[in-house]
Amino acid sequence: MPIISFGSQNIHLITGKKTTTLRKLWKNPLKVGDRLHCYWNLVSKEKRKIFEAEVLDVDLILFKDLKNNEKVAKQEGYDSAQEMIKEFKKMYSDGINDDDVFQLIHFKKLDIGDWDGEKIDEKAMITQRADILFDSGKYDKSALCYGAALEFDPDDVYLLNKKGDNLTRLGRFDEAIACYDKALQIENNNEYIWNNKAIALLNYGKPEEALKANDKAMKSNPSNSVILYWRGFILEVLGKFDKALNVYDNLLEIDNKNPEVWNARGNLLSDMERPEEALVSYDKALELCLDNEEIDADAQNRKGNALLDLGRFDEALECYDKAIELANDNPTESIHFILNKGVVLMELNRFQEAVDTFTKVLAIDSNNDDARVLRDECLENL
């Protein structure tokens, strides 16, 4: 009973696009008609049976002929023959010689009813793999897996919704909305799917349609905090600031310990040119999000902006320094904070420090025109 182990990154085994595998010649070589029992990560705790297959053909190839075989490398899922050979050298730690023979095995996945060994729930196995990929941010691969799982049950609402979420993150909004629409034909009152459709439409640049989808979600559950949060954001994008503020205030009546909502409320009040009220919201957000550095850095920056608008420059400078410190591991994000620090140093007439600050921005992004112009202005004042 030949057993083959694949790495779980071989997603196209699930989709059926991968029907070959390349292995060093075994002591008992495979032949046409042999049954393969295929697993993921056979020697690890993540061991999973994925399917059984029948060998259709076996080609024998010398290692020296594989070294530059780009066609076989791409067929095996590698970007190049060089990458494939590098992996083989890791896999076969006892070494590979030019005259070593490899088997290029062509196989056909068998229907589960034709398996000899243990039967598995293929849909559940594929869905689990898709969920893992989704949670790790590998949205292109998880979308493929959700699509493969849907072949077992095209009307599975969970899978349709998750595939839509993947496609939204990949910017494939038409396809995402089609998934949500199909799911809503089955569960028309599902508030989460209506809300996900609203998010996709908003990201697609269709805020009016997004609001209509959000209306449907609100009809199903008007007190759902996630739906209310997105409603406020959609109204903000539409320029309906007063209505958006009412939504955030209503949301805070339901849950006043959500730093994201306080931060969003502060951002909105800043856009409405109400910096003192914005400052109160930012302070509340900072109080609640001490364990969330990403929100904390952004809230510190926005609080600094509100203080800058109020002419409270020393306090603004302190906020920008905190934001820079928190974003220290993310140079791209910290650029905006450093730039803002330079502006407030200019307001304080500390031009040499401002020059040094704008120079730091240019060290990260040499094409930052704002930093260059502001640095030149500071130099004129020295």
Tab-separated table of C-alpha atoms in Angstrom:
chain	number	residue	atom	x	y	z
A	1	MET	CA	0.000	0.000	0.000
A	2	PRO	CA	2.109	2.980	-1.221
A	3	ILE	CA	1.728	6.042	1.016
A	4	ILE	CA	2.681	9.526	-0.156
A	5	SER	CA	3.048	12.548	2.115
A	6	PHE	CA	2.489	16.064	0.815
A	7	GLY	CA	3.137	19.373	2.516
A	8	SER	CA	-0.100	21.149	3.392
A	9	GLN	CA	0.956	24.046	1.161
A	10	ASN	CA	0.059	21.877	-1.859
A	11	ILE	CA	-3.373	23.479	-2.127
A	12	HIS	CA	-3.935	22.368	-5.715
A	13	LEU	CA	-4.239	18.789	-4.470
A	14	ILE	CA	-7.593	19.929	-3.097
A	15	THR	CA	-8.708	21.760	-6.223
A	16	GLY	CA	-7.752	18.817	-8.449
A	17	LYS	CA	-5.280	20.860	-10.493
A	18	LYS	CA	-2.273	18.930	-9.184
A	19	THR	CA	-2.243	15.400	-10.577
A	20	THR	CA	1.485	14.622	-10.501
A	21	THR	CA	4.221	14.294	-7.922
A	22	LEU	CA	7.974	13.859	-8.236
A	23	ARG	CA	9.801	11.422	-5.936
A	24	LYS	CA	13.205	9.764	-5.808
A	25	LEU	CA	12.937	6.203	-7.167
A	26	TRP	CA	11.703	3.820	-4.492
A	27	LYS	CA	13.108	0.360	-3.807
A	28	ASN	CA	9.808	-1.020	-5.109
A	29	PRO	CA	8.972	1.392	-7.969
A	30	LEU	CA	5.395	2.388	-8.604
A	31	LYS	CA	3.610	1.027	-11.635
A	32	VAL	CA	0.418	1.870	-13.504
A	33	GLY	CA	-2.670	0.821	-11.540
A	34	ASP	CA	-1.082	1.080	-8.090
A	35	ARG	CA	-3.238	2.580	-5.346
A	36	LEU	CA	-1.829	5.648	-3.544
A	37	HIS	CA	-2.882	6.681	-0.043
A	38	CYS	CA	-2.178	10.409	0.129
A	39	TYR	CA	-1.634	12.361	3.343
A	40	TRP	CA	-0.672	15.811	4.455
A	41	ASN	CA	2.275	16.105	6.863
A	42	LEU	CA	2.476	12.371	7.482
A	43	VAL	CA	5.132	12.521	10.211
A	44	SER	CA	3.716	15.473	12.159
A	45	LYS	CA	0.846	16.126	14.559
A	46	GLU	CA	-1.004	17.722	11.623
A	47	LYS	CA	-1.200	14.388	9.784
A	48	ARG	CA	-4.367	14.273	7.643
A	49	LYS	CA	-5.523	11.839	4.994
A	50	ILE	CA	-6.579	13.793	1.923
A	51	PHE	CA	-7.545	11.189	-0.663
A	52	GLU	CA	-6.729	7.936	-2.410
A	53	ALA	CA	-5.539	7.894	-6.003
A	54	GLU	CA	-4.685	5.527	-8.829
A	55	VAL	CA	-1.372	5.696	-10.663
A	56	LEU	CA	-1.967	6.426	-14.353
A	57	ASP	CA	1.629	6.647	-15.562
A	58	VAL	CA	5.215	6.859	-14.289
A	59	ASP	CA	8.056	8.655	-16.073
A	60	LEU	CA	11.660	8.059	-14.960
A	61	ILE	CA	13.954	11.105	-15.026
A	62	LEU	CA	17.621	11.421	-14.079
A	63	PHE	CA	18.412	14.104	-11.531
A	64	LYS	CA	20.817	15.777	-13.949
A	65	ASP	CA	17.895	16.209	-16.372
A	66	LEU	CA	15.744	17.808	-13.668
A	67	LYS	CA	18.188	20.553	-12.794
A	68	ASN	CA	17.062	22.906	-15.543
A	69	ASN	CA	13.616	21.471	-16.285
A	70	GLU	CA	11.423	24.548	-15.753
A	71	LYS	CA	8.314	22.783	-17.086
A	72	VAL	CA	8.434	20.026	-14.473
A	73	ALA	CA	9.296	22.536	-11.728
A	74	LYS	CA	6.242	24.686	-12.462
A	75	GLN	CA	4.093	21.553	-12.787
A	76	GLU	CA	5.223	20.640	-9.268
A	77	GLY	CA	4.291	24.082	-7.920
A	78	TYR	CA	7.751	25.666	-7.785
A	79	ASP	CA	8.615	29.064	-9.235
A	80	SER	CA	11.736	27.723	-10.890
A	81	ALA	CA	13.866	24.604	-11.352
A	82	GLN	CA	16.444	26.163	-9.026
A	83	GLU	CA	13.845	26.404	-6.235
A	84	MET	CA	12.765	22.804	-6.848
A	85	ILE	CA	16.328	21.477	-6.633
A	86	LYS	CA	16.920	23.461	-3.454
A	87	GLU	CA	13.874	21.808	-1.868
A	88	PHE	CA	14.965	18.348	-3.010
A	89	LYS	CA	18.353	18.801	-1.372
A	90	LYS	CA	16.581	19.565	1.903
A	91	MET	CA	14.206	16.627	1.450
A	92	TYR	CA	16.906	14.065	0.645
A	93	SER	CA	19.473	14.864	3.322
A	94	ASP	CA	21.647	11.870	2.354
A	95	GLY	CA	22.498	13.699	-0.864
A	96	ILE	CA	21.522	13.504	-4.541
A	97	ASN	CA	23.762	12.521	-7.432
A	98	ASP	CA	23.318	13.378	-11.095
A	99	ASP	CA	22.606	9.728	-11.912
A	100	ASP	CA	19.898	9.314	-9.256
A	101	VAL	CA	16.556	8.408	-10.789
A	102	PHE	CA	13.287	10.192	-9.980
A	103	GLN	CA	9.737	9.049	-10.646
A	104	LEU	CA	7.313	11.555	-12.115
A	105	ILE	CA	4.053	9.977	-10.950
A	106	HIS	CA	0.807	10.794	-12.766
A	107	PHE	CA	-2.273	9.964	-10.704
A	108	LYS	CA	-6.054	10.250	-10.675
A	109	LYS	CA	-7.908	11.125	-7.486
A	110	LEU	CA	-10.551	8.495	-6.718
A	111	ASP	CA	-14.107	9.089	-5.584
A	112	ILE	CA	-14.439	8.343	-1.882
A	113	GLY	CA	-16.779	5.416	-2.619
A	114	ASP	CA	-13.875	3.668	-4.382
A	115	TRP	CA	-11.380	4.007	-1.519
A	116	ASP	CA	-9.891	0.883	0.056
A	117	GLY	CA	-8.843	2.462	3.346
A	118	GLU	CA	-10.317	4.841	5.907
A	119	LYS	CA	-13.035	7.146	4.580
A	120	ILE	CA	-12.928	10.815	5.577
A	121	ASP	CA	-15.271	13.787	5.381
A	122	GLU	CA	-13.570	15.530	2.477
A	123	LYS	CA	-15.695	18.652	2.709
A	124	ALA	CA	-14.868	19.067	6.422
A	125	MET	CA	-11.172	18.435	5.787
A	126	ILE	CA	-11.015	21.027	3.003
A	127	THR	CA	-13.050	23.550	5.006
A	128	GLN	CA	-10.702	23.180	7.964
A	129	ARG	CA	-7.698	23.809	5.729
A	130	ALA	CA	-9.460	26.839	4.212
A	131	ASP	CA	-10.212	28.266	7.665
A	132	ILE	CA	-6.561	27.888	8.715
A	133	LEU	CA	-5.373	29.663	5.567
A	134	PHE	CA	-7.955	32.421	6.023
A	135	ASP	CA	-6.922	33.028	9.630
A	136	SER	CA	-3.275	33.262	8.563
A	137	GLY	CA	-4.108	35.857	5.893
A	138	LYS	CA	-3.446	33.627	2.859
A	139	TYR	CA	-6.640	34.737	1.139
A	140	ASP	CA	-5.810	33.580	-2.393
A	141	LYS	CA	-5.232	30.011	-1.206
A	142	SER	CA	-8.177	29.964	1.181
A	143	ALA	CA	-10.481	31.209	-1.594
A	144	LEU	CA	-9.404	28.229	-3.701
A	145	CYS	CA	-10.116	25.870	-0.815
A	146	TYR	CA	-13.553	27.305	-0.073
A	147	GLY	CA	-14.327	26.947	-3.776
A	148	ALA	CA	-13.238	23.306	-3.660
A	149	ALA	CA	-15.389	22.661	-0.573
A	150	LEU	CA	-18.381	24.229	-2.340
A	151	GLU	CA	-18.124	21.577	-5.038
A	152	PHE	CA	-19.393	19.122	-2.412
A	153	ASP	CA	-22.274	21.406	-1.418
A	154	PRO	CA	-22.836	24.524	-3.594
A	155	ASP	CA	-25.532	25.814	-1.216
A	156	ASP	CA	-23.473	25.824	1.983
A	157	VAL	CA	-24.072	29.322	3.376
A	158	TYR	CA	-20.989	29.288	5.616
A	159	LEU	CA	-18.718	28.446	2.674
A	160	LEU	CA	-20.361	31.010	0.373
A	161	ASN	CA	-19.925	33.706	2.999
A	162	LYS	CA	-16.293	32.795	3.717
A	163	LYS	CA	-15.424	32.644	0.032
A	164	GLY	CA	-16.991	36.092	-0.341
A	165	ASP	CA	-14.850	37.366	2.546
A	166	ASN	CA	-11.734	36.035	0.811
A	167	LEU	CA	-12.630	37.564	-2.525
A	168	THR	CA	-13.344	40.925	-0.876
A	169	ARG	CA	-9.872	40.933	0.635
A	170	LEU	CA	-8.425	40.085	-2.770
A	171	GLY	CA	-10.276	43.027	-4.350
A	172	ARG	CA	-12.437	40.740	-6.494
A	173	PHE	CA	-15.623	42.507	-5.492
A	174	ASP	CA	-17.973	41.314	-8.259
A	175	GLU	CA	-17.226	37.691	-7.406
A	176	ALA	CA	-17.518	38.373	-3.665
A	177	ILE	CA	-20.913	40.027	-4.058
A	178	ALA	CA	-22.094	37.103	-6.199
A	179	CYS	CA	-21.177	34.744	-3.329
A	180	TYR	CA	-23.053	36.863	-0.795
A	181	ASP	CA	-26.082	37.124	-3.082
A	182	LYS	CA	-26.248	33.370	-3.490
A	183	ALA	CA	-25.974	32.903	0.287
A	184	LEU	CA	-28.735	35.471	0.834
A	185	GLN	CA	-31.031	33.607	-1.552
A	186	ILE	CA	-30.812	30.764	0.962
A	187	GLU	CA	-30.782	32.825	4.187
A	188	ASN	CA	-32.280	36.188	3.363
A	189	ASN	CA	-32.351	37.367	7.004
A	190	ASN	CA	-28.705	36.620	7.775
A	191	GLU	CA	-27.482	39.920	9.241
A	192	TYR	CA	-23.792	39.015	8.987
A	193	ILE	CA	-23.922	38.238	5.283
A	194	TRP	CA	-25.841	41.469	4.551
A	195	ASN	CA	-23.187	43.343	6.500
A	196	ASN	CA	-20.350	41.579	4.664
A	197	LYS	CA	-21.995	42.496	1.387
A	198	ALA	CA	-22.177	46.099	2.587
A	199	ILE	CA	-18.438	46.057	3.363
A	200	ALA	CA	-17.647	44.643	-0.090
A	201	LEU	CA	-19.782	47.316	-1.776
A	202	LEU	CA	-18.144	50.044	0.298
A	203	ASN	CA	-14.661	48.837	-0.678
A	204	TYR	CA	-15.880	48.624	-4.269
A	205	GLY	CA	-16.583	52.351	-4.173
A	206	LYS	CA	-20.368	51.985	-4.006
A	207	PRO	CA	-21.290	53.526	-0.620
A	208	GLU	CA	-24.946	54.177	-1.534
A	209	GLU	CA	-25.478	50.494	-2.332
A	210	ALA	CA	-23.474	49.600	0.784
A	211	LEU	CA	-25.907	51.604	2.900
A	212	LYS	CA	-28.858	49.739	1.371
A	213	ALA	CA	-27.230	46.406	2.244
A	214	ASN	CA	-26.526	47.695	5.734
A	215	ASP	CA	-30.218	48.690	6.006
A	216	LYS	CA	-31.104	45.038	5.394
A	217	ALA	CA	-28.666	43.936	8.098
A	218	MET	CA	-30.122	46.502	10.511
A	219	LYS	CA	-33.619	45.238	9.783
A	220	SER	CA	-32.551	41.765	10.904
A	221	ASN	CA	-30.791	42.974	14.066
A	222	PRO	CA	-30.713	46.734	14.853
A	223	SER	CA	-28.616	46.240	18.003
A	224	ASN	CA	-25.741	44.272	16.440
A	225	SER	CA	-22.644	46.301	17.366
A	226	VAL	CA	-20.639	45.189	14.316
A	227	ILE	CA	-23.405	46.265	11.944
A	228	LEU	CA	-23.781	49.606	13.738
A	229	TYR	CA	-20.033	50.238	13.540
A	230	TRP	CA	-20.008	49.735	9.784
A	231	ARG	CA	-23.182	51.804	9.418
A	232	GLY	CA	-21.414	54.721	11.062
A	233	PHE	CA	-18.423	54.295	8.772
A	234	ILE	CA	-20.598	54.095	5.632
A	235	LEU	CA	-22.515	57.238	6.631
A	236	GLU	CA	-19.189	58.962	7.246
A	237	VAL	CA	-17.972	58.058	3.755
A	238	LEU	CA	-21.242	59.443	2.357
A	239	GLY	CA	-20.579	62.726	4.169
A	240	LYS	CA	-23.575	62.288	6.494
A	241	PHE	CA	-21.561	63.231	9.548
A	242	ASP	CA	-24.394	64.019	11.962
A	243	LYS	CA	-26.096	60.699	11.253
A	244	ALA	CA	-22.784	58.860	11.601
A	245	LEU	CA	-22.175	60.550	14.963
A	246	ASN	CA	-25.634	59.477	16.140
A	247	VAL	CA	-24.802	55.877	15.182
A	248	TYR	CA	-21.517	55.929	17.109
A	249	ASP	CA	-23.277	57.457	20.123
A	250	ASN	CA	-25.983	54.775	19.973
A	251	LEU	CA	-23.301	52.123	19.696
A	252	LEU	CA	-21.520	53.466	22.773
A	253	GLU	CA	-24.778	53.215	24.703
A	254	ILE	CA	-24.703	49.485	23.923
A	255	ASP	CA	-20.970	49.043	24.590
A	256	ASN	CA	-18.931	51.963	25.882
A	257	LYS	CA	-15.744	49.926	26.306
A	258	ASN	CA	-14.868	49.472	22.619
A	259	PRO	CA	-11.719	51.501	21.797
A	260	GLU	CA	-12.298	51.225	18.039
A	261	VAL	CA	-15.643	52.989	18.348
A	262	TRP	CA	-14.220	55.753	20.545
A	263	ASN	CA	-11.382	56.167	18.056
A	264	ALA	CA	-13.795	56.265	15.088
A	265	ARG	CA	-15.915	58.842	16.939
A	266	GLY	CA	-12.800	60.937	17.553
A	267	ASN	CA	-11.834	60.758	13.878
A	268	LEU	CA	-15.319	61.847	12.861
A	269	LEU	CA	-15.359	64.775	15.298
A	270	SER	CA	-11.947	65.849	13.974
A	271	ASP	CA	-13.350	65.831	10.429
A	272	MET	CA	-16.290	67.872	11.727
A	273	GLU	CA	-13.750	70.385	13.109
A	274	ARG	CA	-14.748	69.756	16.710
A	275	PRO	CA	-11.262	69.044	18.119
A	276	GLU	CA	-12.060	69.435	21.819
A	277	GLU	CA	-14.809	66.805	21.640
A	278	ALA	CA	-12.538	64.637	19.477
A	279	LEU	CA	-9.897	64.859	22.195
A	280	VAL	CA	-12.292	63.405	24.757
A	281	SER	CA	-12.965	60.419	22.463
A	282	TYR	CA	-9.269	59.844	21.789
A	283	ASP	CA	-8.490	59.909	25.507
A	284	LYS	CA	-11.200	57.315	26.097
A	285	ALA	CA	-9.860	55.144	23.245
A	286	LEU	CA	-6.352	55.296	24.681
A	287	GLU	CA	-7.619	54.398	28.115
A	288	LEU	CA	-9.306	51.267	26.742
A	289	CYS	CA	-6.765	50.002	24.209
A	290	LEU	CA	-3.557	49.728	26.200
A	291	ASP	CA	-3.077	46.139	24.993
A	292	ASN	CA	-3.660	46.934	21.330
A	293	GLU	CA	-0.611	48.705	19.992
A	294	GLU	CA	-1.940	49.254	16.485
A	295	ILE	CA	-5.027	51.121	17.682
A	296	ASP	CA	-2.984	52.831	20.381
A	297	ALA	CA	-0.455	54.247	17.883
A	298	ASP	CA	-3.179	55.529	15.593
A	299	ALA	CA	-5.144	57.006	18.496
A	300	GLN	CA	-2.019	58.753	19.798
A	301	ASN	CA	-1.457	60.247	16.362
A	302	ARG	CA	-5.051	61.416	15.974
A	303	LYS	CA	-5.023	62.842	19.476
A	304	GLY	CA	-1.870	64.721	18.510
A	305	ASN	CA	-3.679	66.112	15.471
A	306	ALA	CA	-6.553	67.339	17.650
A	307	LEU	CA	-4.103	68.985	20.069
A	308	LEU	CA	-2.275	70.570	17.131
A	309	ASP	CA	-5.554	72.070	15.899
A	310	LEU	CA	-6.100	73.501	19.386
A	311	GLY	CA	-2.606	75.023	19.426
A	312	ARG	CA	-1.492	72.787	22.323
A	313	PHE	CA	1.831	72.030	20.654
A	314	ASP	CA	3.827	70.542	23.544
A	315	GLU	CA	1.054	68.032	24.267
A	316	ALA	CA	0.767	67.227	20.544
A	317	LEU	CA	4.515	66.588	20.386
A	318	GLU	CA	4.237	64.141	23.273
A	319	CYS	CA	1.481	62.222	21.457
A	320	TYR	CA	3.468	61.981	18.230
A	321	ASP	CA	6.516	60.689	20.123
A	322	LYS	CA	4.364	57.973	21.706
A	323	ALA	CA	2.894	57.039	18.311
A	324	ILE	CA	6.382	56.801	16.784
A	325	GLU	CA	7.583	54.617	19.643
A	326	LEU	CA	4.618	52.266	19.292
A	327	ALA	CA	5.045	52.013	15.507
A	328	ASN	CA	8.783	51.504	15.758
A	329	ASP	CA	8.641	48.098	14.065
A	330	ASN	CA	6.607	49.453	11.144
A	331	PRO	CA	8.580	52.159	9.282
A	332	THR	CA	5.867	52.668	6.673
A	333	GLU	CA	3.260	53.459	9.325
A	334	SER	CA	5.618	55.602	11.395
A	335	ILE	CA	6.354	57.949	8.450
A	336	HIS	CA	3.071	59.798	9.018
A	337	PHE	CA	3.746	60.145	12.720
A	338	ILE	CA	7.307	61.419	12.180
A	339	LEU	CA	6.068	63.896	9.573
A	340	ASN	CA	3.462	65.223	12.016
A	341	LYS	CA	6.154	65.558	14.678
A	342	GLY	CA	8.182	67.692	12.282
A	343	VAL	CA	5.205	69.982	11.665
A	344	VAL	CA	4.625	70.596	15.380
A	345	LEU	CA	8.356	71.276	15.876
A	346	MET	CA	8.046	73.961	13.204
A	347	GLU	CA	5.121	75.474	15.123
A	348	LEU	CA	7.384	75.554	18.195
A	349	ASN	CA	10.133	77.287	16.127
A	350	ARG	CA	12.470	74.361	16.812
A	351	PHE	CA	13.658	74.346	13.214
A	352	GLN	CA	16.881	72.349	13.574
A	353	GLU	CA	14.990	69.523	15.282
A	354	ALA	CA	12.368	69.747	12.559
A	355	VAL	CA	15.073	69.445	9.883
A	356	ASP	CA	16.429	66.332	11.585
A	357	THR	CA	12.894	64.893	11.808
A	358	PHE	CA	12.082	65.448	8.134
A	359	THR	CA	15.479	63.946	7.234
A	360	LYS	CA	14.414	60.775	9.080
A	361	VAL	CA	11.293	60.625	6.907
A	362	LEU	CA	13.413	60.956	3.749
A	363	ALA	CA	15.705	58.182	4.978
A	364	ILE	CA	12.648	55.891	5.003
A	365	ASP	CA	11.047	57.295	1.843
A	366	SER	CA	13.395	59.345	-0.334
A	367	ASN	CA	10.484	60.364	-2.605
A	368	ASN	CA	8.398	61.974	0.150
A	369	ASP	CA	7.757	65.439	-1.296
A	370	ASP	CA	6.085	66.768	1.860
A	371	ALA	CA	9.158	66.036	3.949
A	372	ARG	CA	11.478	67.577	1.354
A	373	VAL	CA	9.473	70.801	0.998
A	374	LEU	CA	9.048	71.204	4.766
A	375	ARG	CA	12.745	70.525	5.403
A	376	ASP	CA	13.710	73.190	2.870
A	377	GLU	CA	11.351	75.650	4.554
A	378	CYS	CA	12.971	74.904	7.931
A	379	LEU	CA	16.459	75.424	6.503
A	380	GLU	CA	15.436	78.911	5.370
A	381	ASN	CA	14.565	79.734	8.991
A	382	LEU	CA	17.859	78.589	10.515
